[in-house]
Amino acid sequence: MLDNTEKSNVTFQSNVFDSEENTGFAIVINGHSLVHCLTPEMEDKFLDIAAQCKAVICCRVTPLQKALVVDLIKRTKNAVTLAIGDGANDVSMIKTAHVGVGISGQEGMQAVLASDYSIAQFKYLERLLLVHGRWSYYRMSKFLRYFFYKNFAFTLCHYWFAFFCGFSAQTVFDPMFISVYNLFYTALPVLALGQLKFSHLIQKNLIFMFRYIPGIFEQDVSDKMSVEYPKLYTPGLTNALFNTTEFIRSVLHGVFSSLILFLIPYGSYKDGISPEGYVLSDHMLLGSVVATILILDNTAQIALDTSYWTVFNHIMIWGSLVWYFVLDYFYNYVIGGPYVGSLTKAMEEVTFWFTTVITVIVLMLPILAFRFYVFDCNPSLADRIRMKQRMTRLSSRASRDVLRTPSARRQRRSLRSGYAFAHQEGFGRLITSGKIMRKLPQEFAFPLGLGGKKQQSVESHNSGKDQKNQSNTITKLNNNNSNHHINNTSDNDISTTDLPGSSNSDSRTTHMTTDTMATGLIFHAASQVEILGSRISKIGYFAGQEELQDKMTPKLKMYLNKKFYNDLIAQIKHHKEIIEFCKEIQDAFKEALFVQLITTCFILCMTELQMVVLLQQSLILFANSLPYFIILALQIYLLCYCGNELTYAVTFFYCVTE
């Protein structure tokens, strides 16, 4: 392959071989030598040697030899090839490769016309692959998984209904619903995923224009992060987002959803009678209820899979749900469909709403639990980058919310504020900035001679006490808060009597029951993280005060630097103790809490199903089951709330420290 552009192209192809095991060598081969290497007897040896090199440069070759090299890789390696060129002699190579990229330059438009994608300069190839190529693979994989799921969930409902209709080929849904399910009801959310791609011409200005159309492209991370972390491109090379395993998982998800979608409504409406005496066990009414819950589940699934929300996404996803009710009303009442009044009658009863809620909960709860487990225990690189983006947004939002002091909002004609006949700038900018409104630490007085040796001895005594009591137990973590009051005298908003280890905390812990011990420890860890963030934010207060540093004596600067170092070491130790404390909580309670959560959710769903049946029989029996249902819901809420508080505290801690 020829000249500069072809050299870079071969480098990209050589990475396809064994990029983790290559030796760092390169091969430069001309066209005369390549004639012998591409013979049937030598091509295997040539390929083995090339696979051990980091780059293979083929120079002074014919257009046919370029195509043969690409075809050799296609035939022998399980890899997707890409060829890039800018002239007419690159057309055969571009057409042979899986993906052809043409550069519109001074050598004509033949390569552009023969390619799949076109760019203006070679440097745009990085963005084409790492940003738009990765996004395209990400969107296509997500679309295929959702497509197989929703169609299996829709189709298998007829299979389960066949067991109750004598295998008479009777469909559970309205024939009109079957016809327009994929066309009208579930097509718009797929468009919201961004399945729009341009395959012939991608110029720089076209890419720039499409970037700012809201909601066209679904993306997990931003384009800046995609370029900054090239390893995000790895799942596309290994087909990690859609393969046989992902297909089987989508199929099993669809089978499970279809089973829940049919059995729960069937059990709720079997032999059902409304309070007015109407029979609810009707085929058309059951079909309308199952179809409605199916659309709700599809909408919830696509909303859960959407990572990049815009106005366009909201219109497409929630609009499709509204569009279902509009079309159902228009078809049955205006055109005169056979299912007229079925959905309207079902929505008038409380049974429909309870059945819908319990079915959607049963369908979504395993998916949410699995995704939270994967995100917490085995997050991918994209998950960690998304968390970094979210923390960056929170940090920038918190910095924007900080209000300036009234003195800084006043407009001054001059900020010099110098003394009379002085040629130096005074403290005007420092005064108007509002920074000196903060109370200075007490240690600031000692180096200036305003303190005494007694205060110094008290401080050294307490700091020595801190170093003596360091251990890796939970008791050390509790006592650590009361031993640092000298180094953090500015923490006036924290009451020592409310800290763990004090008498008030011990009296509360004495009455703590076994069921709430785990949540109490998690809340304790969250409070420790908040305290640590507050202390770290106050370390090195004078580091950013340039006005004060210019007027400090060397002795004062040395003292503040030493104090800053000691405080930082203390907080690092505190941070390690919090991590060990959280690990002990996880090791002690993770299995019990997981089993308790799953069991409680199952009992909650069964209780709600029982309440649906009791509501049709007697309001007294329904009222007797309601407190038990509320207690179960509060038990789940308490576990989720304490975990969310710890997550929020850690997120806020990282935002503060950054």
PDB file of N, CA and C in Angstrom, residues 261-336:
ATOM      1  N   LEU A 261     -46.181 -11.472  31.794  1.00  0.00           N
ATOM      2  CA  LEU A 261     -47.203 -10.635  31.155  1.00  0.00           C
ATOM      3  C   LEU A 261     -48.539 -11.347  31.006  1.00  0.00           C
ATOM      4  N   PHE A 262     -48.500 -12.644  30.799  1.00  0.00           N
ATOM      5  CA  PHE A 262     -49.756 -13.364  30.593  1.00  0.00           C
ATOM      6  C   PHE A 262     -50.317 -13.939  31.892  1.00  0.00           C
ATOM      7  N   LEU A 263     -49.470 -14.541  32.721  1.00  0.00           N
ATOM      8  CA  LEU A 263     -49.986 -15.285  33.871  1.00  0.00           C
ATOM      9  C   LEU A 263     -50.560 -14.373  34.948  1.00  0.00           C
ATOM     10  N   ILE A 264     -49.905 -13.246  35.244  1.00  0.00           N
ATOM     11  CA  ILE A 264     -50.422 -12.378  36.305  1.00  0.00           C
ATOM     12  C   ILE A 264     -51.773 -11.774  35.923  1.00  0.00           C
ATOM     13  N   PRO A 265     -51.942 -11.175  34.729  1.00  0.00           N
ATOM     14  CA  PRO A 265     -53.300 -10.717  34.368  1.00  0.00           C
ATOM     15  C   PRO A 265     -54.317 -11.844  34.272  1.00  0.00           C
ATOM     16  N   TYR A 266     -53.889 -13.006  33.800  1.00  0.00           N
ATOM     17  CA  TYR A 266     -54.834 -14.115  33.716  1.00  0.00           C
ATOM     18  C   TYR A 266     -55.303 -14.539  35.107  1.00  0.00           C
ATOM     19  N   GLY A 267     -54.359 -14.612  36.056  1.00  0.00           N
ATOM     20  CA  GLY A 267     -54.762 -14.957  37.414  1.00  0.00           C
ATOM     21  C   GLY A 267     -55.605 -13.892  38.076  1.00  0.00           C
ATOM     22  N   SER A 268     -55.404 -12.638  37.741  1.00  0.00           N
ATOM     23  CA  SER A 268     -56.186 -11.561  38.346  1.00  0.00           C
ATOM     24  C   SER A 268     -57.618 -11.510  37.812  1.00  0.00           C
ATOM     25  N   TYR A 269     -57.792 -11.813  36.523  1.00  0.00           N
ATOM     26  CA  TYR A 269     -59.114 -11.678  35.906  1.00  0.00           C
ATOM     27  C   TYR A 269     -59.855 -13.007  35.782  1.00  0.00           C
ATOM     28  N   LYS A 270     -59.239 -14.088  36.199  1.00  0.00           N
ATOM     29  CA  LYS A 270     -59.939 -15.372  36.122  1.00  0.00           C
ATOM     30  C   LYS A 270     -61.075 -15.391  37.142  1.00  0.00           C
ATOM     31  N   ASP A 271     -62.280 -15.635  36.648  1.00  0.00           N
ATOM     32  CA  ASP A 271     -63.488 -15.652  37.475  1.00  0.00           C
ATOM     33  C   ASP A 271     -63.670 -14.335  38.230  1.00  0.00           C
ATOM     34  N   GLY A 272     -63.203 -13.231  37.629  1.00  0.00           N
ATOM     35  CA  GLY A 272     -63.310 -11.935  38.270  1.00  0.00           C
ATOM     36  C   GLY A 272     -64.660 -11.276  38.023  1.00  0.00           C
ATOM     37  N   ILE A 273     -65.144 -10.569  39.054  1.00  0.00           N
ATOM     38  CA  ILE A 273     -66.424  -9.859  38.968  1.00  0.00           C
ATOM     39  C   ILE A 273     -66.212  -8.470  39.549  1.00  0.00           C
ATOM     40  N   SER A 274     -66.702  -7.476  38.850  1.00  0.00           N
ATOM     41  CA  SER A 274     -66.584  -6.094  39.317  1.00  0.00           C
ATOM     42  C   SER A 274     -67.558  -5.837  40.453  1.00  0.00           C
ATOM     43  N   PRO A 275     -67.350  -4.752  41.239  1.00  0.00           N
ATOM     44  CA  PRO A 275     -68.309  -4.435  42.309  1.00  0.00           C
ATOM     45  C   PRO A 275     -69.726  -4.218  41.812  1.00  0.00           C
ATOM     46  N   GLU A 276     -69.905  -3.841  40.531  1.00  0.00           N
ATOM     47  CA  GLU A 276     -71.249  -3.660  39.979  1.00  0.00           C
ATOM     48  C   GLU A 276     -71.873  -4.959  39.508  1.00  0.00           C
ATOM     49  N   GLY A 277     -71.097  -6.075  39.564  1.00  0.00           N
ATOM     50  CA  GLY A 277     -71.640  -7.363  39.158  1.00  0.00           C
ATOM     51  C   GLY A 277     -71.282  -7.761  37.750  1.00  0.00           C
ATOM     52  N   TYR A 278     -70.453  -6.976  37.048  1.00  0.00           N
ATOM     53  CA  TYR A 278     -70.075  -7.335  35.683  1.00  0.00           C
ATOM     54  C   TYR A 278     -68.982  -8.399  35.706  1.00  0.00           C
ATOM     55  N   VAL A 279     -69.047  -9.305  34.736  1.00  0.00           N
ATOM     56  CA  VAL A 279     -68.047 -10.363  34.625  1.00  0.00           C
ATOM     57  C   VAL A 279     -66.796  -9.795  33.942  1.00  0.00           C
ATOM     58  N   LEU A 280     -65.646  -9.966  34.586  1.00  0.00           N
ATOM     59  CA  LEU A 280     -64.395  -9.451  34.054  1.00  0.00           C
ATOM     60  C   LEU A 280     -63.562 -10.506  33.353  1.00  0.00           C
ATOM     61  N   SER A 281     -63.911 -11.772  33.495  1.00  0.00           N
ATOM     62  CA  SER A 281     -63.147 -12.856  32.858  1.00  0.00           C
ATOM     63  C   SER A 281     -63.586 -12.992  31.410  1.00  0.00           C
ATOM     64  N   ASP A 282     -63.215 -11.987  30.610  1.00  0.00           N
ATOM     65  CA  ASP A 282     -63.600 -11.927  29.205  1.00  0.00           C
ATOM     66  C   ASP A 282     -62.339 -11.971  28.349  1.00  0.00           C
ATOM     67  N   HIS A 283     -62.403 -12.637  27.204  1.00  0.00           N
ATOM     68  CA  HIS A 283     -61.219 -12.771  26.348  1.00  0.00           C
ATOM     69  C   HIS A 283     -60.755 -11.427  25.808  1.00  0.00           C
ATOM     70  N   MET A 284     -61.667 -10.590  25.357  1.00  0.00           N
ATOM     71  CA  MET A 284     -61.282  -9.296  24.808  1.00  0.00           C
ATOM     72  C   MET A 284     -60.718  -8.378  25.887  1.00  0.00           C
ATOM     73  N   LEU A 285     -61.320  -8.419  27.078  1.00  0.00           N
ATOM     74  CA  LEU A 285     -60.808  -7.590  28.163  1.00  0.00           C
ATOM     75  C   LEU A 285     -59.418  -8.051  28.583  1.00  0.00           C
ATOM     76  N   LEU A 286     -59.208  -9.370  28.668  1.00  0.00           N
ATOM     77  CA  LEU A 286     -57.892  -9.889  29.016  1.00  0.00           C
ATOM     78  C   LEU A 286     -56.859  -9.511  27.958  1.00  0.00           C
ATOM     79  N   GLY A 287     -57.211  -9.615  26.693  1.00  0.00           N
ATOM     80  CA  GLY A 287     -56.281  -9.240  25.629  1.00  0.00           C
ATOM     81  C   GLY A 287     -55.922  -7.771  25.664  1.00  0.00           C
ATOM     82  N   SER A 288     -56.882  -6.903  25.972  1.00  0.00           N
ATOM     83  CA  SER A 288     -56.593  -5.472  26.064  1.00  0.00           C
ATOM     84  C   SER A 288     -55.683  -5.158  27.240  1.00  0.00           C
ATOM     85  N   VAL A 289     -55.894  -5.840  28.366  1.00  0.00           N
ATOM     86  CA  VAL A 289     -55.052  -5.605  29.538  1.00  0.00           C
ATOM     87  C   VAL A 289     -53.629  -6.072  29.277  1.00  0.00           C
ATOM     88  N   VAL A 290     -53.465  -7.265  28.719  1.00  0.00           N
ATOM     89  CA  VAL A 290     -52.120  -7.786  28.444  1.00  0.00           C
ATOM     90  C   VAL A 290     -51.402  -6.895  27.427  1.00  0.00           C
ATOM     91  N   ALA A 291     -52.121  -6.430  26.406  1.00  0.00           N
ATOM     92  CA  ALA A 291     -51.502  -5.561  25.404  1.00  0.00           C
ATOM     93  C   ALA A 291     -51.060  -4.230  26.024  1.00  0.00           C
ATOM     94  N   THR A 292     -51.873  -3.681  26.906  1.00  0.00           N
ATOM     95  CA  THR A 292     -51.510  -2.413  27.546  1.00  0.00           C
ATOM     96  C   THR A 292     -50.282  -2.574  28.437  1.00  0.00           C
ATOM     97  N   ILE A 293     -50.258  -3.651  29.216  1.00  0.00           N
ATOM     98  CA  ILE A 293     -49.096  -3.875  30.087  1.00  0.00           C
ATOM     99  C   ILE A 293     -47.851  -4.151  29.244  1.00  0.00           C
ATOM    100  N   LEU A 294     -48.011  -4.816  28.107  1.00  0.00           N
ATOM    101  CA  LEU A 294     -46.879  -5.066  27.215  1.00  0.00           C
ATOM    102  C   LEU A 294     -46.284  -3.756  26.699  1.00  0.00           C
ATOM    103  N   ILE A 295     -47.127  -2.814  26.302  1.00  0.00           N
ATOM    104  CA  ILE A 295     -46.634  -1.514  25.831  1.00  0.00           C
ATOM    105  C   ILE A 295     -45.969  -0.753  26.968  1.00  0.00           C
ATOM    106  N   LEU A 296     -46.549  -0.821  28.167  1.00  0.00           N
ATOM    107  CA  LEU A 296     -45.930  -0.153  29.317  1.00  0.00           C
ATOM    108  C   LEU A 296     -44.566  -0.755  29.634  1.00  0.00           C
ATOM    109  N   ASP A 297     -44.466  -2.076  29.559  1.00  0.00           N
ATOM    110  CA  ASP A 297     -43.176  -2.726  29.837  1.00  0.00           C
ATOM    111  C   ASP A 297     -42.146  -2.363  28.780  1.00  0.00           C
ATOM    112  N   ASN A 298     -42.529  -2.340  27.509  1.00  0.00           N
ATOM    113  CA  ASN A 298     -41.592  -1.951  26.459  1.00  0.00           C
ATOM    114  C   ASN A 298     -41.111  -0.514  26.644  1.00  0.00           C
ATOM    115  N   THR A 299     -42.028   0.362  27.031  1.00  0.00           N
ATOM    116  CA  THR A 299     -41.641   1.751  27.264  1.00  0.00           C
ATOM    117  C   THR A 299     -40.690   1.868  28.442  1.00  0.00           C
ATOM    118  N   ALA A 300     -40.966   1.111  29.520  1.00  0.00           N
ATOM    119  CA  ALA A 300     -40.070   1.159  30.681  1.00  0.00           C
ATOM    120  C   ALA A 300     -38.697   0.579  30.352  1.00  0.00           C
ATOM    121  N   GLN A 301     -38.664  -0.472  29.545  1.00  0.00           N
ATOM    122  CA  GLN A 301     -37.385  -1.069  29.173  1.00  0.00           C
ATOM    123  C   GLN A 301     -36.551  -0.132  28.314  1.00  0.00           C
ATOM    124  N   ILE A 302     -37.164   0.532  27.347  1.00  0.00           N
ATOM    125  CA  ILE A 302     -36.413   1.438  26.484  1.00  0.00           C
ATOM    126  C   ILE A 302     -36.001   2.686  27.250  1.00  0.00           C
ATOM    127  N   ALA A 303     -36.806   3.106  28.214  1.00  0.00           N
ATOM    128  CA  ALA A 303     -36.398   4.239  29.057  1.00  0.00           C
ATOM    129  C   ALA A 303     -35.226   3.860  29.948  1.00  0.00           C
ATOM    130  N   LEU A 304     -35.218   2.604  30.416  1.00  0.00           N
ATOM    131  CA  LEU A 304     -34.108   2.141  31.240  1.00  0.00           C
ATOM    132  C   LEU A 304     -32.832   1.995  30.423  1.00  0.00           C
ATOM    133  N   ASP A 305     -32.946   1.674  29.135  1.00  0.00           N
ATOM    134  CA  ASP A 305     -31.778   1.502  28.276  1.00  0.00           C
ATOM    135  C   ASP A 305     -31.252   2.818  27.724  1.00  0.00           C
ATOM    136  N   THR A 306     -32.004   3.890  27.857  1.00  0.00           N
ATOM    137  CA  THR A 306     -31.574   5.174  27.303  1.00  0.00           C
ATOM    138  C   THR A 306     -30.586   5.832  28.252  1.00  0.00           C
ATOM    139  N   SER A 307     -29.420   6.165  27.726  1.00  0.00           N
ATOM    140  CA  SER A 307     -28.381   6.808  28.524  1.00  0.00           C
ATOM    141  C   SER A 307     -28.295   8.304  28.290  1.00  0.00           C
ATOM    142  N   TYR A 308     -28.748   8.767  27.142  1.00  0.00           N
ATOM    143  CA  TYR A 308     -28.587  10.173  26.765  1.00  0.00           C
ATOM    144  C   TYR A 308     -29.982  10.752  26.509  1.00  0.00           C
ATOM    145  N   TRP A 309     -30.510  11.452  27.511  1.00  0.00           N
ATOM    146  CA  TRP A 309     -31.874  11.965  27.435  1.00  0.00           C
ATOM    147  C   TRP A 309     -31.883  13.376  26.850  1.00  0.00           C
ATOM    148  N   THR A 310     -32.743  13.571  25.875  1.00  0.00           N
ATOM    149  CA  THR A 310     -32.984  14.895  25.300  1.00  0.00           C
ATOM    150  C   THR A 310     -34.492  15.088  25.146  1.00  0.00           C
ATOM    151  N   VAL A 311     -34.875  16.233  24.665  1.00  0.00           N
ATOM    152  CA  VAL A 311     -36.300  16.496  24.418  1.00  0.00           C
ATOM    153  C   VAL A 311     -36.841  15.537  23.373  1.00  0.00           C
ATOM    154  N   PHE A 312     -36.027  15.250  22.387  1.00  0.00           N
ATOM    155  CA  PHE A 312     -36.454  14.329  21.335  1.00  0.00           C
ATOM    156  C   PHE A 312     -36.713  12.934  21.899  1.00  0.00           C
ATOM    157  N   ASN A 313     -35.863  12.477  22.816  1.00  0.00           N
ATOM    158  CA  ASN A 313     -36.079  11.174  23.436  1.00  0.00           C
ATOM    159  C   ASN A 313     -37.382  11.134  24.216  1.00  0.00           C
ATOM    160  N   HIS A 314     -37.648  12.167  24.996  1.00  0.00           N
ATOM    161  CA  HIS A 314     -38.888  12.206  25.774  1.00  0.00           C
ATOM    162  C   HIS A 314     -40.117  12.172  24.857  1.00  0.00           C
ATOM    163  N   ILE A 315     -40.059  12.914  23.769  1.00  0.00           N
ATOM    164  CA  ILE A 315     -41.207  12.938  22.855  1.00  0.00           C
ATOM    165  C   ILE A 315     -41.411  11.573  22.226  1.00  0.00           C
ATOM    166  N   MET A 316     -40.335  10.931  21.804  1.00  0.00           N
ATOM    167  CA  MET A 316     -40.441   9.640  21.137  1.00  0.00           C
ATOM    168  C   MET A 316     -40.897   8.542  22.101  1.00  0.00           C
ATOM    169  N   ILE A 317     -40.289   8.476  23.276  1.00  0.00           N
ATOM    170  CA  ILE A 317     -40.570   7.360  24.192  1.00  0.00           C
ATOM    171  C   ILE A 317     -41.932   7.509  24.846  1.00  0.00           C
ATOM    172  N   TRP A 318     -42.171   8.651  25.493  1.00  0.00           N
ATOM    173  CA  TRP A 318     -43.457   8.837  26.167  1.00  0.00           C
ATOM    174  C   TRP A 318     -44.572   9.120  25.169  1.00  0.00           C
ATOM    175  N   GLY A 319     -44.210   9.689  24.013  1.00  0.00           N
ATOM    176  CA  GLY A 319     -45.223   9.901  22.980  1.00  0.00           C
ATOM    177  C   GLY A 319     -45.756   8.609  22.402  1.00  0.00           C
ATOM    178  N   SER A 320     -44.908   7.583  22.313  1.00  0.00           N
ATOM    179  CA  SER A 320     -45.378   6.291  21.811  1.00  0.00           C
ATOM    180  C   SER A 320     -46.400   5.666  22.755  1.00  0.00           C
ATOM    181  N   LEU A 321     -46.222   5.896  24.062  1.00  0.00           N
ATOM    182  CA  LEU A 321     -47.194   5.388  25.032  1.00  0.00           C
ATOM    183  C   LEU A 321     -48.538   6.090  24.880  1.00  0.00           C
ATOM    184  N   VAL A 322     -48.504   7.398  24.718  1.00  0.00           N
ATOM    185  CA  VAL A 322     -49.743   8.143  24.486  1.00  0.00           C
ATOM    186  C   VAL A 322     -50.358   7.757  23.144  1.00  0.00           C
ATOM    187  N   TRP A 323     -49.485   7.531  22.159  1.00  0.00           N
ATOM    188  CA  TRP A 323     -49.961   7.173  20.824  1.00  0.00           C
ATOM    189  C   TRP A 323     -50.710   5.846  20.839  1.00  0.00           C
ATOM    190  N   TYR A 324     -50.351   4.928  21.729  1.00  0.00           N
ATOM    191  CA  TYR A 324     -51.054   3.654  21.824  1.00  0.00           C
ATOM    192  C   TYR A 324     -52.512   3.867  22.253  1.00  0.00           C
ATOM    193  N   PHE A 325     -52.730   4.662  23.274  1.00  0.00           N
ATOM    194  CA  PHE A 325     -54.101   4.905  23.735  1.00  0.00           C
ATOM    195  C   PHE A 325     -54.909   5.686  22.695  1.00  0.00           C
ATOM    196  N   VAL A 326     -54.255   6.608  22.002  1.00  0.00           N
ATOM    197  CA  VAL A 326     -54.968   7.375  20.971  1.00  0.00           C
ATOM    198  C   VAL A 326     -55.402   6.469  19.824  1.00  0.00           C
ATOM    199  N   LEU A 327     -54.491   5.630  19.342  1.00  0.00           N
ATOM    200  CA  LEU A 327     -54.836   4.745  18.235  1.00  0.00           C
ATOM    201  C   LEU A 327     -55.861   3.693  18.654  1.00  0.00           C
ATOM    202  N   ASP A 328     -55.744   3.178  19.881  1.00  0.00           N
ATOM    203  CA  ASP A 328     -56.730   2.192  20.345  1.00  0.00           C
ATOM    204  C   ASP A 328     -58.119   2.812  20.414  1.00  0.00           C
ATOM    205  N   TYR A 329     -58.214   4.039  20.906  1.00  0.00           N
ATOM    206  CA  TYR A 329     -59.523   4.705  20.970  1.00  0.00           C
ATOM    207  C   TYR A 329     -60.051   5.000  19.565  1.00  0.00           C
ATOM    208  N   PHE A 330     -59.153   5.456  18.671  1.00  0.00           N
ATOM    209  CA  PHE A 330     -59.594   5.800  17.316  1.00  0.00           C
ATOM    210  C   PHE A 330     -60.057   4.554  16.564  1.00  0.00           C
ATOM    211  N   TYR A 331     -59.319   3.452  16.706  1.00  0.00           N
ATOM    212  CA  TYR A 331     -59.665   2.251  15.959  1.00  0.00           C
ATOM    213  C   TYR A 331     -60.966   1.627  16.464  1.00  0.00           C
ATOM    214  N   ASN A 332     -61.164   1.585  17.777  1.00  0.00           N
ATOM    215  CA  ASN A 332     -62.331   0.898  18.322  1.00  0.00           C
ATOM    216  C   ASN A 332     -63.587   1.756  18.310  1.00  0.00           C
ATOM    217  N   TYR A 333     -63.445   3.073  18.530  1.00  0.00           N
ATOM    218  CA  TYR A 333     -64.633   3.921  18.640  1.00  0.00           C
ATOM    219  C   TYR A 333     -64.965   4.653  17.347  1.00  0.00           C
ATOM    220  N   VAL A 334     -63.951   5.025  16.578  1.00  0.00           N
ATOM    221  CA  VAL A 334     -64.204   5.769  15.336  1.00  0.00           C
ATOM    222  C   VAL A 334     -64.393   4.817  14.173  1.00  0.00           C
ATOM    223  N   ILE A 335     -63.454   3.894  13.985  1.00  0.00           N
ATOM    224  CA  ILE A 335     -63.554   2.934  12.877  1.00  0.00           C
ATOM    225  C   ILE A 335     -64.533   1.816  13.219  1.00  0.00           C
ATOM    226  N   GLY A 336     -64.623   1.462  14.503  1.00  0.00           N
ATOM    227  CA  GLY A 336     -65.550   0.415  14.905  1.00  0.00           C
ATOM    228  C   GLY A 336     -64.901  -0.941  15.002  1.00  0.00           C
TER     229      GLY A 336
END
